[in-house]
CSV table of C-alpha atoms in Angstrom, one decimal:
chain,number,residue,atom,x,y,z
G,1,UNK,CA,110.7,75.9,78.0
G,2,UNK,CA,107.6,78.5,77.1
G,3,UNK,CA,104.1,77.6,76.7
G,4,UNK,CA,102.7,77.9,72.7
G,5,UNK,CA,101.4,81.5,72.9
G,6,UNK,CA,99.0,80.4,70.2
G,7,UNK,CA,97.1,78.6,72.7
G,8,UNK,CA,95.6,81.8,73.8
G,9,UNK,CA,91.9,82.2,73.3
G,10,UNK,CA,91.6,77.9,72.8
G,11,UNK,CA,88.5,77.2,74.8
G,12,UNK,CA,87.8,73.7,75.8
G,13,UNK,CA,84.2,72.0,76.0
G,14,UNK,CA,81.6,72.8,78.9
G,15,UNK,CA,82.0,70.2,81.5
G,16,UNK,CA,78.9,68.1,82.7
G,17,UNK,CA,76.2,69.5,84.6
G,18,UNK,CA,77.5,69.9,88.3
G,19,UNK,CA,74.2,70.0,90.6
G,20,UNK,CA,74.7,72.2,93.3
G,21,UNK,CA,72.9,71.0,96.7
G,22,UNK,CA,72.2,72.3,99.5
G,23,UNK,CA,74.1,70.4,101.9
G,24,UNK,CA,77.5,71.1,99.6
G,25,UNK,CA,76.5,75.1,100.4
G,26,UNK,CA,76.5,74.3,104.0
G,27,UNK,CA,79.8,72.5,104.1
G,28,UNK,CA,81.3,75.3,101.9
G,29,UNK,CA,80.2,78.1,104.5
G,30,UNK,CA,81.1,76.0,107.8
G,31,UNK,CA,84.3,75.4,106.1
G,32,UNK,CA,85.5,78.7,105.5
G,33,UNK,CA,83.7,80.1,108.8
G,34,UNK,CA,80.6,82.4,106.8
G,35,UNK,CA,77.5,82.3,109.7
G,36,UNK,CA,75.7,83.8,106.5
G,37,UNK,CA,71.7,82.2,107.2
G,38,UNK,CA,71.4,82.7,104.0
G,39,UNK,CA,73.9,80.0,102.9
G,40,UNK,CA,72.1,77.4,105.6
G,41,UNK,CA,68.3,78.5,105.6
G,42,UNK,CA,66.0,78.4,103.0
G,43,UNK,CA,63.4,80.8,105.1
G,44,UNK,CA,66.2,83.5,105.0
G,45,UNK,CA,67.1,83.1,102.1
G,46,UNK,CA,63.9,83.5,100.8
G,47,UNK,CA,63.2,86.7,102.7
G,48,UNK,CA,66.4,88.1,100.8
G,49,UNK,CA,64.5,87.2,97.9
G,50,UNK,CA,66.4,84.1,97.0
G,51,UNK,CA,64.1,80.9,95.8
G,52,UNK,CA,66.8,78.8,98.1
G,53,UNK,CA,70.0,78.7,99.9
G,54,UNK,CA,72.7,80.5,98.4
G,55,UNK,CA,76.5,79.6,98.5
G,56,UNK,CA,79.0,81.7,99.3
G,57,UNK,CA,80.5,83.8,96.9
G,58,UNK,CA,83.8,81.5,96.7
G,59,UNK,CA,81.9,78.3,96.4
G,60,UNK,CA,82.4,77.7,92.6
G,61,UNK,CA,86.1,77.5,93.0
G,62,UNK,CA,85.7,74.1,93.2
G,63,UNK,CA,83.9,73.2,90.1
G,64,UNK,CA,86.5,75.9,87.8
G,65,UNK,CA,88.7,75.0,89.0
G,66,UNK,CA,88.2,71.3,88.3
G,67,UNK,CA,86.9,73.1,84.8
G,68,UNK,CA,90.4,74.4,84.6
G,69,UNK,CA,92.3,70.8,84.8
G,70,UNK,CA,90.6,70.4,80.8
G,71,UNK,CA,93.3,72.7,80.4
G,72,UNK,CA,96.3,71.4,82.4
G,73,UNK,CA,95.9,68.3,81.6
G,74,UNK,CA,95.9,69.0,77.8
G,75,UNK,CA,99.1,67.6,76.1
G,76,UNK,CA,99.2,70.0,73.2
G,77,UNK,CA,99.7,72.3,75.5
G,78,UNK,CA,102.9,70.9,77.9
G,79,UNK,CA,102.1,72.3,81.3
G,80,UNK,CA,103.9,70.3,83.8
G,81,UNK,CA,101.1,70.6,86.9
G,82,UNK,CA,103.8,69.2,88.9
G,83,UNK,CA,105.3,72.6,89.0
G,84,UNK,CA,102.5,74.1,89.3
G,85,UNK,CA,100.6,76.7,91.9
G,86,UNK,CA,98.0,78.4,92.1
G,87,UNK,CA,98.9,82.2,91.3
G,88,UNK,CA,95.4,84.5,91.6
G,89,UNK,CA,91.5,83.7,91.6
G,90,UNK,CA,88.9,86.4,90.1
G,91,UNK,CA,85.3,86.2,90.1
G,92,UNK,CA,82.3,88.3,89.2
G,93,UNK,CA,79.1,87.2,89.7
G,94,UNK,CA,75.7,88.0,87.8
G,95,UNK,CA,74.1,86.5,90.0
G,96,UNK,CA,74.7,83.9,93.1
G,97,UNK,CA,74.9,80.0,92.7
G,98,UNK,CA,71.7,79.0,94.4
G,99,UNK,CA,71.0,75.1,95.7
G,100,UNK,CA,69.6,73.1,92.8
G,101,UNK,CA,71.3,75.2,90.1
G,102,UNK,CA,72.7,72.7,87.7
G,103,UNK,CA,75.9,74.8,86.3
G,104,UNK,CA,78.7,74.0,83.2
G,105,UNK,CA,81.8,76.0,82.9
G,106,UNK,CA,83.8,76.2,79.5
G,107,UNK,CA,87.2,77.5,80.0
G,108,UNK,CA,89.1,79.4,77.8
G,109,UNK,CA,92.7,80.3,77.9
G,110,UNK,CA,93.2,84.4,78.2
G,111,UNK,CA,97.2,84.8,78.5
G,112,UNK,CA,100.0,82.9,78.6
G,113,UNK,CA,103.2,85.1,80.0
G,114,UNK,CA,106.8,83.7,81.0
G,115,UNK,CA,108.7,85.9,83.4
G,116,UNK,CA,111.5,84.6,85.8
G,117,UNK,CA,111.5,81.4,84.5
G,118,UNK,CA,108.1,80.9,85.0
G,119,UNK,CA,105.0,80.2,82.8
G,120,UNK,CA,102.1,81.7,84.0
G,121,UNK,CA,98.7,81.1,82.4
G,122,UNK,CA,95.6,83.4,82.7
G,123,UNK,CA,92.3,80.7,82.5
G,124,UNK,CA,88.6,82.2,82.5
G,125,UNK,CA,86.1,80.1,83.3
G,126,UNK,CA,82.1,81.1,82.4
G,127,UNK,CA,79.8,79.2,84.1
G,128,UNK,CA,76.1,78.8,83.5
G,129,UNK,CA,73.2,77.8,84.4
G,130,UNK,CA,70.3,74.9,82.8
G,131,UNK,CA,68.9,77.6,80.7
G,132,UNK,CA,72.3,79.0,79.8
G,133,UNK,CA,72.0,82.4,81.5
G,134,UNK,CA,75.0,83.6,82.4
G,135,UNK,CA,76.0,82.7,86.7
G,136,UNK,CA,79.8,83.4,87.0
G,137,UNK,CA,83.1,84.3,85.5
G,138,UNK,CA,86.4,82.9,87.0
G,139,UNK,CA,89.6,83.8,86.6
G,140,UNK,CA,92.2,81.2,87.7
G,141,UNK,CA,96.1,81.7,87.3
G,142,UNK,CA,98.4,79.0,87.2
G,143,UNK,CA,102.4,79.3,87.6
G,144,UNK,CA,104.7,76.9,86.4
G,145,UNK,CA,107.9,76.9,88.1
G,146,UNK,CA,111.0,76.0,86.0
G,147,UNK,CA,112.2,72.6,86.5
G,148,UNK,CA,115.1,72.2,88.7
G,149,UNK,CA,118.5,73.3,86.9
G,150,UNK,CA,116.8,75.4,84.0
């Protein structure tokens, strides 16, 4: 069954703040195999004009995808997460994510489409720091496959 188009434009409340830690940044950089010293060495980051280590560009996925869970768990939307695959991801940064940032995410449904029996939901996550500064926008595309025999 196709998802309700009236949900397009619906925004969800901001998440609780996520405090970005140096160790989380280091672990993420190691996990993705990025040896950039600005991700692990505060002095290297400061030499580039940052107040502390910065995160790799895709680091913010962890918090934006979690925030998109508000959309997924919305019982009125009726998205069956058991049938969902991650279709696409895009980021536009205003500035790097930094150690010490306290970030919140506000998720908004940008589009709902049906294609070849699949429901496709595009979610925009606006990430702001504690001062209200816009840090990054993330777009997540979720594809809900049809039920067997549908």
